[in-house]
PDB file of C-alpha atoms in Angstrom:
ATOM      1  CA  UNK A   1       5.787 -31.572 -21.862  1.00 67.00           C
ATOM      2  CA  UNK A   2       7.187 -29.064 -19.383  1.00 79.00           C
ATOM      3  CA  UNK A   3       5.172 -26.534 -17.399  1.00 94.00           C
ATOM      4  CA  UNK A   4       5.684 -22.744 -17.363  1.00 95.00           C
ATOM      5  CA  UNK A   5       8.087 -21.885 -14.540  1.00 95.00           C
ATOM      6  CA  UNK A   6       5.719 -19.877 -12.319  1.00 97.00           C
ATOM      7  CA  UNK A   7       2.870 -22.368 -12.869  1.00 98.00           C
ATOM      8  CA  UNK A   8       4.864 -25.351 -11.622  1.00 98.00           C
ATOM      9  CA  UNK A   9       3.217 -27.116  -8.715  1.00 98.00           C
ATOM     10  CA  UNK A  10      -0.364 -26.438  -9.880  1.00 98.00           C
ATOM     11  CA  UNK A  11      -1.881 -29.891 -10.407  1.00 96.00           C
ATOM     12  CA  UNK A  12      -4.050 -29.021 -13.438  1.00 95.00           C
ATOM     13  CA  UNK A  13      -0.994 -28.021 -15.460  1.00 96.00           C
ATOM     14  CA  UNK A  14       0.305 -31.617 -15.529  1.00 95.00           C
ATOM     15  CA  UNK A  15      -2.869 -33.533 -16.379  1.00 88.00           C
ATOM     16  CA  UNK A  16      -2.657 -34.726 -19.994  1.00 82.00           C
ATOM     17  CA  UNK A  17      -5.359 -37.402 -19.856  1.00 82.00           C
ATOM     18  CA  UNK A  18      -7.860 -38.987 -17.491  1.00 82.00           C
ATOM     19  CA  UNK A  19      -6.015 -42.296 -17.180  1.00 88.00           C
ATOM     20  CA  UNK A  20      -5.157 -43.400 -13.644  1.00 86.00           C
ATOM     21  CA  UNK A  21      -1.461 -43.678 -14.521  1.00 87.00           C
ATOM     22  CA  UNK A  22      -1.265 -40.157 -15.943  1.00 88.00           C
ATOM     23  CA  UNK A  23      -3.155 -38.643 -13.024  1.00 90.00           C
ATOM     24  CA  UNK A  24      -0.821 -40.365 -10.575  1.00 92.00           C
ATOM     25  CA  UNK A  25       2.199 -38.991 -12.425  1.00 94.00           C
ATOM     26  CA  UNK A  26       0.595 -35.538 -12.472  1.00 95.00           C
ATOM     27  CA  UNK A  27       0.238 -35.554  -8.679  1.00 96.00           C
ATOM     28  CA  UNK A  28       3.819 -36.692  -8.207  1.00 97.00           C
ATOM     29  CA  UNK A  29       5.189 -33.979 -10.507  1.00 97.00           C
ATOM     30  CA  UNK A  30       2.950 -31.401  -8.852  1.00 98.00           C
ATOM     31  CA  UNK A  31       4.280 -32.408  -5.427  1.00 98.00           C
ATOM     32  CA  UNK A  32       7.936 -32.391  -6.483  1.00 98.00           C
ATOM     33  CA  UNK A  33       7.671 -29.000  -8.196  1.00 98.00           C
ATOM     34  CA  UNK A  34       5.751 -27.543  -5.257  1.00 98.00           C
ATOM     35  CA  UNK A  35       8.441 -28.660  -2.825  1.00 98.00           C
ATOM     36  CA  UNK A  36      11.225 -27.485  -5.138  1.00 98.00           C
ATOM     37  CA  UNK A  37       9.708 -24.002  -5.314  1.00 98.00           C
ATOM     38  CA  UNK A  38       8.663 -23.632  -1.652  1.00 98.00           C
ATOM     39  CA  UNK A  39      11.587 -25.695  -0.226  1.00 97.00           C
ATOM     40  CA  UNK A  40       9.255 -27.915   1.871  1.00 97.00           C
ATOM     41  CA  UNK A  41       5.565 -28.635   2.446  1.00 97.00           C
ATOM     42  CA  UNK A  42       3.157 -30.584   4.661  1.00 97.00           C
ATOM     43  CA  UNK A  43       0.029 -32.738   4.493  1.00 96.00           C
ATOM     44  CA  UNK A  44      -2.261 -29.815   5.352  1.00 96.00           C
ATOM     45  CA  UNK A  45      -0.979 -27.845   2.357  1.00 97.00           C
ATOM     46  CA  UNK A  46      -1.427 -30.824   0.037  1.00 97.00           C
ATOM     47  CA  UNK A  47      -5.057 -31.102   1.163  1.00 97.00           C
ATOM     48  CA  UNK A  48      -5.582 -27.634  -0.294  1.00 97.00           C
ATOM     49  CA  UNK A  49      -3.398 -28.143  -3.362  1.00 98.00           C
ATOM     50  CA  UNK A  50      -4.988 -31.425  -4.445  1.00 97.00           C
ATOM     51  CA  UNK A  51      -8.401 -31.037  -2.768  1.00 96.00           C
ATOM     52  CA  UNK A  52      -8.140 -34.559  -1.347  1.00 96.00           C
ATOM     53  CA  UNK A  53      -8.733 -35.946   2.143  1.00 94.00           C
ATOM     54  CA  UNK A  54      -5.859 -36.491   4.542  1.00 94.00           C
ATOM     55  CA  UNK A  55      -5.973 -40.297   4.542  1.00 95.00           C
ATOM     56  CA  UNK A  56      -5.635 -40.420   0.741  1.00 96.00           C
ATOM     57  CA  UNK A  57      -2.722 -37.995   0.826  1.00 96.00           C
ATOM     58  CA  UNK A  58      -0.997 -39.966   3.570  1.00 95.00           C
ATOM     59  CA  UNK A  59      -1.179 -43.130   1.459  1.00 96.00           C
ATOM     60  CA  UNK A  60       0.269 -41.299  -1.526  1.00 96.00           C
ATOM     61  CA  UNK A  61       3.063 -39.757   0.527  1.00 97.00           C
ATOM     62  CA  UNK A  62       4.041 -43.145   1.946  1.00 97.00           C
ATOM     63  CA  UNK A  63       4.369 -44.400  -1.613  1.00 96.00           C
ATOM     64  CA  UNK A  64       6.541 -41.448  -2.653  1.00 97.00           C
ATOM     65  CA  UNK A  65       8.737 -41.929   0.415  1.00 97.00           C
ATOM     66  CA  UNK A  66       9.153 -45.623  -0.403  1.00 97.00           C
ATOM     67  CA  UNK A  67      10.049 -44.678  -3.983  1.00 97.00           C
ATOM     68  CA  UNK A  68      12.647 -42.256  -2.514  1.00 97.00           C
ATOM     69  CA  UNK A  69      11.136 -39.249  -4.260  1.00 98.00           C
ATOM     70  CA  UNK A  70      10.688 -37.331  -1.004  1.00 98.00           C
ATOM     71  CA  UNK A  71      11.744 -37.633   2.590  1.00 97.00           C
ATOM     72  CA  UNK A  72       9.942 -36.625   5.767  1.00 96.00           C
ATOM     73  CA  UNK A  73      11.343 -34.555   8.607  1.00 95.00           C
ATOM     74  CA  UNK A  74       9.819 -34.634  12.080  1.00 92.00           C
ATOM     75  CA  UNK A  75       9.069 -31.264  13.655  1.00 87.00           C
ATOM     76  CA  UNK A  76       7.091 -29.795  16.533  1.00 83.00           C
ATOM     77  CA  UNK A  77       6.902 -26.446  14.719  1.00 77.00           C
ATOM     78  CA  UNK A  78       3.620 -27.204  12.980  1.00 79.00           C
ATOM     79  CA  UNK A  79       0.447 -29.178  13.640  1.00 84.00           C
ATOM     80  CA  UNK A  80       1.278 -31.808  11.012  1.00 88.00           C
ATOM     81  CA  UNK A  81       4.415 -32.768  12.981  1.00 89.00           C
ATOM     82  CA  UNK A  82       6.289 -33.544   9.750  1.00 94.00           C
ATOM     83  CA  UNK A  83       7.545 -31.796   6.645  1.00 97.00           C
ATOM     84  CA  UNK A  84       8.370 -33.178   3.215  1.00 98.00           C
ATOM     85  CA  UNK A  85      11.614 -32.406   1.389  1.00 98.00           C
ATOM     86  CA  UNK A  86      12.943 -33.517  -1.993  1.00 98.00           C
ATOM     87  CA  UNK A  87      15.317 -36.444  -2.314  1.00 97.00           C
ATOM     88  CA  UNK A  88      17.881 -36.717  -5.142  1.00 97.00           C
ATOM     89  CA  UNK A  89      15.696 -39.187  -7.061  1.00 98.00           C
ATOM     90  CA  UNK A  90      12.783 -36.746  -7.005  1.00 98.00           C
ATOM     91  CA  UNK A  91      15.012 -33.914  -8.188  1.00 98.00           C
ATOM     92  CA  UNK A  92      16.331 -36.074 -11.049  1.00 97.00           C
ATOM     93  CA  UNK A  93      12.782 -36.857 -12.141  1.00 97.00           C
ATOM     94  CA  UNK A  94      11.958 -33.139 -12.206  1.00 96.00           C
ATOM     95  CA  UNK A  95      15.094 -32.305 -14.170  1.00 96.00           C
ATOM     96  CA  UNK A  96      14.227 -34.932 -16.769  1.00 95.00           C
ATOM     97  CA  UNK A  97      10.642 -33.721 -17.048  1.00 95.00           C
ATOM     98  CA  UNK A  98      11.579 -30.039 -17.444  1.00 95.00           C
ATOM     99  CA  UNK A  99      14.795 -30.807 -19.356  1.00 95.00           C
ATOM    100  CA  UNK A 100      16.828 -28.376 -17.268  1.00 95.00           C
ATOM    101  CA  UNK A 101      19.234 -28.354 -14.354  1.00 96.00           C
ATOM    102  CA  UNK A 102      17.565 -27.561 -11.025  1.00 96.00           C
ATOM    103  CA  UNK A 103      19.298 -26.816  -7.749  1.00 95.00           C
ATOM    104  CA  UNK A 104      17.927 -27.945  -4.399  1.00 97.00           C
ATOM    105  CA  UNK A 105      20.086 -27.853  -1.292  1.00 94.00           C
ATOM    106  CA  UNK A 106      17.476 -27.854   1.482  1.00 96.00           C
ATOM    107  CA  UNK A 107      18.295 -30.054   4.469  1.00 93.00           C
ATOM    108  CA  UNK A 108      16.665 -30.353   7.904  1.00 92.00           C
ATOM    109  CA  UNK A 109      19.557 -28.336   9.344  1.00 92.00           C
ATOM    110  CA  UNK A 110      18.869 -25.428   6.954  1.00 92.00           C
ATOM    111  CA  UNK A 111      15.163 -25.080   7.812  1.00 93.00           C
ATOM    112  CA  UNK A 112      14.079 -22.084   9.882  1.00 92.00           C
ATOM    113  CA  UNK A 113      11.705 -23.781  12.315  1.00 89.00           C
ATOM    114  CA  UNK A 114      10.615 -20.411  13.762  1.00 91.00           C
ATOM    115  CA  UNK A 115       8.842 -19.477  10.527  1.00 93.00           C
ATOM    116  CA  UNK A 116       7.611 -22.878   9.346  1.00 94.00           C
ATOM    117  CA  UNK A 117       3.977 -22.457  10.437  1.00 94.00           C
ATOM    118  CA  UNK A 118       3.826 -18.976   8.901  1.00 95.00           C
ATOM    119  CA  UNK A 119       5.297 -20.294   5.653  1.00 96.00           C
ATOM    120  CA  UNK A 120       2.912 -23.267   5.526  1.00 97.00           C
ATOM    121  CA  UNK A 121      -0.085 -20.968   5.991  1.00 97.00           C
ATOM    122  CA  UNK A 122       1.075 -18.924   3.030  1.00 98.00           C
ATOM    123  CA  UNK A 123       1.452 -22.098   0.985  1.00 98.00           C
ATOM    124  CA  UNK A 124      -2.091 -23.168   1.894  1.00 98.00           C
ATOM    125  CA  UNK A 125      -3.596 -19.833   0.821  1.00 98.00           C
ATOM    126  CA  UNK A 126      -1.829 -19.989  -2.542  1.00 98.00           C
ATOM    127  CA  UNK A 127      -2.590 -23.705  -2.966  1.00 98.00           C
ATOM    128  CA  UNK A 128      -6.322 -23.191  -2.436  1.00 98.00           C
ATOM    129  CA  UNK A 129      -6.460 -20.334  -4.938  1.00 98.00           C
ATOM    130  CA  UNK A 130      -4.575 -22.385  -7.526  1.00 98.00           C
ATOM    131  CA  UNK A 131      -6.743 -25.483  -6.991  1.00 97.00           C
ATOM    132  CA  UNK A 132      -9.933 -23.440  -7.311  1.00 97.00           C
ATOM    133  CA  UNK A 133      -8.702 -21.900 -10.555  1.00 97.00           C
ATOM    134  CA  UNK A 134      -8.545 -18.325  -9.232  1.00 98.00           C
ATOM    135  CA  UNK A 135      -4.780 -17.978  -9.617  1.00 98.00           C
ATOM    136  CA  UNK A 136      -2.998 -18.461 -12.931  1.00 98.00           C
ATOM    137  CA  UNK A 137       0.473 -18.556 -11.375  1.00 98.00           C
ATOM    138  CA  UNK A 138       2.363 -17.635  -8.217  1.00 98.00           C
ATOM    139  CA  UNK A 139       5.799 -16.390  -7.146  1.00 97.00           C
ATOM    140  CA  UNK A 140       7.297 -17.469  -3.820  1.00 97.00           C
ATOM    141  CA  UNK A 141       9.266 -15.176  -1.498  1.00 94.00           C
ATOM    142  CA  UNK A 142      12.561 -16.907  -2.339  1.00 91.00           C
ATOM    143  CA  UNK A 143      11.853 -16.464  -6.061  1.00 93.00           C
ATOM    144  CA  UNK A 144      11.261 -12.764  -5.460  1.00 92.00           C
ATOM    145  CA  UNK A 145      14.604 -12.611  -3.651  1.00 83.00           C
ATOM    146  CA  UNK A 146      16.420 -13.719  -6.800  1.00 76.00           C
ATOM    147  CA  UNK A 147      14.872 -10.881  -8.799  1.00 72.00           C
ATOM    148  CA  UNK A 148      15.102  -8.163  -6.161  1.00 65.00           C
ATOM    149  CA  UNK A 149      18.462  -8.885  -4.561  1.00 60.00           C
ATOM    150  CA  UNK A 150      18.989  -5.296  -3.429  1.00 56.00           C
ATOM    151  CA  UNK A 151      15.523  -4.952  -1.909  1.00 57.00           C
ATOM    152  CA  UNK A 152      15.125  -6.161   1.663  1.00 66.00           C
ATOM    153  CA  UNK A 153      11.330  -6.207   1.699  1.00 74.00           C
ATOM    154  CA  UNK A 154       9.315  -8.864  -0.145  1.00 86.00           C
ATOM    155  CA  UNK A 155       5.776 -10.244  -0.004  1.00 93.00           C
ATOM    156  CA  UNK A 156       5.164 -13.704   1.402  1.00 96.00           C
ATOM    157  CA  UNK A 157       3.923 -14.570  -2.110  1.00 97.00           C
ATOM    158  CA  UNK A 158       2.638 -12.924  -5.272  1.00 97.00           C
ATOM    159  CA  UNK A 159      -0.199 -14.428  -7.316  1.00 98.00           C
ATOM    160  CA  UNK A 160      -1.822 -13.551 -10.634  1.00 98.00           C
ATOM    161  CA  UNK A 161      -5.564 -13.305 -10.061  1.00 98.00           C
ATOM    162  CA  UNK A 162      -7.418 -14.382 -13.198  1.00 98.00           C
ATOM    163  CA  UNK A 163     -10.721 -12.580 -12.542  1.00 97.00           C
ATOM    164  CA  UNK A 164      -9.174  -9.140 -11.932  1.00 97.00           C
ATOM    165  CA  UNK A 165      -6.171  -9.635 -14.208  1.00 98.00           C
ATOM    166  CA  UNK A 166      -3.963  -8.275 -11.438  1.00 98.00           C
ATOM    167  CA  UNK A 167      -0.852  -9.317  -9.597  1.00 98.00           C
ATOM    168  CA  UNK A 168      -1.731  -9.573  -5.920  1.00 98.00           C
ATOM    169  CA  UNK A 169       0.651  -9.654  -2.967  1.00 98.00           C
ATOM    170  CA  UNK A 170      -0.166 -12.183  -0.222  1.00 98.00           C
ATOM    171  CA  UNK A 171       0.847 -11.404   3.363  1.00 97.00           C
ATOM    172  CA  UNK A 172       0.297 -13.692   6.363  1.00 97.00           C
ATOM    173  CA  UNK A 173      -0.131 -12.153   9.803  1.00 96.00           C
ATOM    174  CA  UNK A 174       1.008 -14.757  12.319  1.00 92.00           C
ATOM    175  CA  UNK A 175       1.538 -12.346  15.243  1.00 90.00           C
ATOM    176  CA  UNK A 176       0.970  -8.799  16.458  1.00 88.00           C
ATOM    177  CA  UNK A 177       3.440  -6.163  15.230  1.00 89.00           C
ATOM    178  CA  UNK A 178       4.817  -2.986  16.784  1.00 92.00           C
ATOM    179  CA  UNK A 179       3.764   0.402  15.420  1.00 94.00           C
ATOM    180  CA  UNK A 180       7.227   1.138  13.895  1.00 94.00           C
ATOM    181  CA  UNK A 181       7.188  -2.271  12.198  1.00 93.00           C
ATOM    182  CA  UNK A 182       3.718  -1.590  10.791  1.00 95.00           C
ATOM    183  CA  UNK A 183       4.836   1.772   9.466  1.00 96.00           C
ATOM    184  CA  UNK A 184       7.840   0.198   7.745  1.00 94.00           C
ATOM    185  CA  UNK A 185       5.576  -2.447   6.173  1.00 93.00           C
ATOM    186  CA  UNK A 186       3.174   0.151   4.826  1.00 96.00           C
ATOM    187  CA  UNK A 187       5.951   2.276   3.367  1.00 95.00           C
ATOM    188  CA  UNK A 188       7.521  -0.797   1.770  1.00 93.00           C
ATOM    189  CA  UNK A 189       4.149  -1.899   0.355  1.00 95.00           C
ATOM    190  CA  UNK A 190       3.602   1.497  -1.268  1.00 96.00           C
ATOM    191  CA  UNK A 191       7.103   1.409  -2.732  1.00 93.00           C
ATOM    192  CA  UNK A 192       6.652  -2.098  -4.133  1.00 94.00           C
ATOM    193  CA  UNK A 193       3.374  -1.090  -5.800  1.00 96.00           C
ATOM    194  CA  UNK A 194       4.097   2.462  -6.960  1.00 96.00           C
ATOM    195  CA  UNK A 195       7.823   2.567  -7.633  1.00 92.00           C
ATOM    196  CA  UNK A 196       8.746  -1.036  -8.399  1.00 91.00           C
ATOM    197  CA  UNK A 197       5.492  -2.265 -10.008  1.00 92.00           C
ATOM    198  CA  UNK A 198       5.828  -5.661  -8.353  1.00 93.00           C
ATOM    199  CA  UNK A 199       2.070  -6.096  -7.884  1.00 96.00           C
ATOM    200  CA  UNK A 200      -1.188  -4.105  -7.932  1.00 98.00           C
ATOM    201  CA  UNK A 201      -2.544  -4.588  -4.416  1.00 98.00           C
ATOM    202  CA  UNK A 202      -1.983  -6.708  -1.320  1.00 98.00           C
ATOM    203  CA  UNK A 203      -4.178  -9.030   0.767  1.00 98.00           C
ATOM    204  CA  UNK A 204      -3.550  -9.748   4.455  1.00 98.00           C
ATOM    205  CA  UNK A 205      -4.591 -13.142   5.874  1.00 98.00           C
ATOM    206  CA  UNK A 206      -4.326 -14.584   9.385  1.00 98.00           C
ATOM    207  CA  UNK A 207      -5.293 -17.590  11.465  1.00 96.00           C
ATOM    208  CA  UNK A 208      -6.678 -15.223  14.111  1.00 96.00           C
ATOM    209  CA  UNK A 209      -9.101 -12.364  13.635  1.00 97.00           C
ATOM    210  CA  UNK A 210      -7.419 -10.419  16.446  1.00 96.00           C
ATOM    211  CA  UNK A 211      -4.195 -10.087  14.430  1.00 97.00           C
ATOM    212  CA  UNK A 212      -6.136  -8.525  11.559  1.00 97.00           C
ATOM    213  CA  UNK A 213      -8.021  -6.211  13.930  1.00 97.00           C
ATOM    214  CA  UNK A 214      -4.726  -5.190  15.510  1.00 96.00           C
ATOM    215  CA  UNK A 215      -3.265  -4.407  12.079  1.00 96.00           C
ATOM    216  CA  UNK A 216      -6.369  -2.395  11.165  1.00 97.00           C
ATOM    217  CA  UNK A 217      -6.192  -0.429  14.433  1.00 96.00           C
ATOM    218  CA  UNK A 218      -2.496   0.402  14.068  1.00 96.00           C
ATOM    219  CA  UNK A 219      -2.877   1.305  10.394  1.00 97.00           C
ATOM    220  CA  UNK A 220      -5.624   3.786  11.274  1.00 96.00           C
ATOM    221  CA  UNK A 221      -3.402   5.375  13.929  1.00 96.00           C
ATOM    222  CA  UNK A 222      -0.626   5.776  11.393  1.00 97.00           C
ATOM    223  CA  UNK A 223      -2.973   7.195   8.747  1.00 97.00           C
ATOM    224  CA  UNK A 224      -4.357   9.753  11.206  1.00 96.00           C
ATOM    225  CA  UNK A 225      -0.937  11.377  11.688  1.00 96.00           C
ATOM    226  CA  UNK A 226      -0.091  13.617   8.683  1.00 95.00           C
ATOM    227  CA  UNK A 227       3.608  13.543   9.546  1.00 96.00           C
ATOM    228  CA  UNK A 228       3.702   9.849   8.576  1.00 96.00           C
ATOM    229  CA  UNK A 229       2.875  10.730   4.976  1.00 95.00           C
ATOM    230  CA  UNK A 230       0.563   7.736   4.594  1.00 97.00           C
ATOM    231  CA  UNK A 231      -2.508   8.430   2.431  1.00 96.00           C
ATOM    232  CA  UNK A 232      -5.407   6.514   3.988  1.00 97.00           C
ATOM    233  CA  UNK A 233      -7.473   6.641   0.802  1.00 97.00           C
ATOM    234  CA  UNK A 234      -4.648   5.147  -1.256  1.00 98.00           C
ATOM    235  CA  UNK A 235      -3.979   2.334   1.223  1.00 97.00           C
ATOM    236  CA  UNK A 236      -7.681   1.527   1.603  1.00 96.00           C
ATOM    237  CA  UNK A 237      -7.789   1.023  -2.169  1.00 97.00           C
ATOM    238  CA  UNK A 238      -4.637  -1.109  -2.366  1.00 98.00           C
ATOM    239  CA  UNK A 239      -4.594  -3.050   0.910  1.00 97.00           C
ATOM    240  CA  UNK A 240      -7.292  -5.416   2.145  1.00 98.00           C
ATOM    241  CA  UNK A 241      -7.522  -7.343   5.403  1.00 98.00           C
ATOM    242  CA  UNK A 242      -9.263 -10.651   4.657  1.00 98.00           C
ATOM    243  CA  UNK A 243     -11.734 -11.328   7.469  1.00 98.00           C
ATOM    244  CA  UNK A 244     -13.149 -14.399   5.719  1.00 97.00           C
ATOM    245  CA  UNK A 245     -14.241 -16.849   8.424  1.00 97.00           C
ATOM    246  CA  UNK A 246     -13.591 -19.694   5.993  1.00 97.00           C
ATOM    247  CA  UNK A 247      -9.921 -18.775   5.649  1.00 97.00           C
ATOM    248  CA  UNK A 248      -9.395 -17.920   9.316  1.00 97.00           C
ATOM    249  CA  UNK A 249     -10.875 -21.269  10.385  1.00 97.00           C
ATOM    250  CA  UNK A 250      -8.883 -23.189   7.778  1.00 96.00           C
ATOM    251  CA  UNK A 251      -5.584 -21.632   8.818  1.00 96.00           C
ATOM    252  CA  UNK A 252      -6.251 -21.965  12.527  1.00 95.00           C
ATOM    253  CA  UNK A 253      -7.473 -25.568  12.551  1.00 94.00           C
ATOM    254  CA  UNK A 254      -4.927 -26.892  10.057  1.00 94.00           C
ATOM    255  CA  UNK A 255      -1.837 -25.123  11.345  1.00 93.00           C
ATOM    256  CA  UNK A 256      -2.316 -23.855  14.903  1.00 86.00           C
ATOM    257  CA  UNK A 257      -4.875 -25.974  16.771  1.00 73.00           C
ATOM    258  CA  UNK A 258      -2.887 -28.695  18.574  1.00 58.00           C
TER     259      UNK A 258
END
């Protein structure tokens, strides 16, 4: 039985029984779909997605590599030092399971190593929410690109939050931004919510509290100038900076602490 397109990768969607064989297959399909949708992933993300310890995941990954379902790529761009990509055999298994043709052309040479850590942090945030049952489905940035070809600005991810019944934009702050860049982001966020109805509100996460404080400081400066046309009350209702120590520590220790 196939899985709804925007729910693919979420482990619970594949579990049909409690047998060891079925649960193993569920994890494999979850991994393959997750990589197909995000283009690549890492051990730290899988810890969040499957809620398993690293040693267990490493054993499973070795098995999938030996079965030629996935391949690993060495990198110094993230703490894990390796990324996982789909191999043709893994793609064929997915196509048979979903009964549809799927394209996957990602190679080590096509990866943008400058944004890998940022992208993995976004994956981890979404993976944790899915594993904990807070998110019904998610949409990656590349999937948004297919729908909004003429729009240059997209969220790092969009999730459907079950408790609120809202679509929520996820943004990852991996560095400080200039004031003009911040202004452009705020204007684009308002447009995506008000004019394009892409989502209802947006959450900002980071591996460092100082990046969130910097964003908060610059936002306030922009709100205080009437000529910017940015309604502070509206943005305070639709934009939240997530200062959760749990998330900051998770992102920092899993993706930045070397």
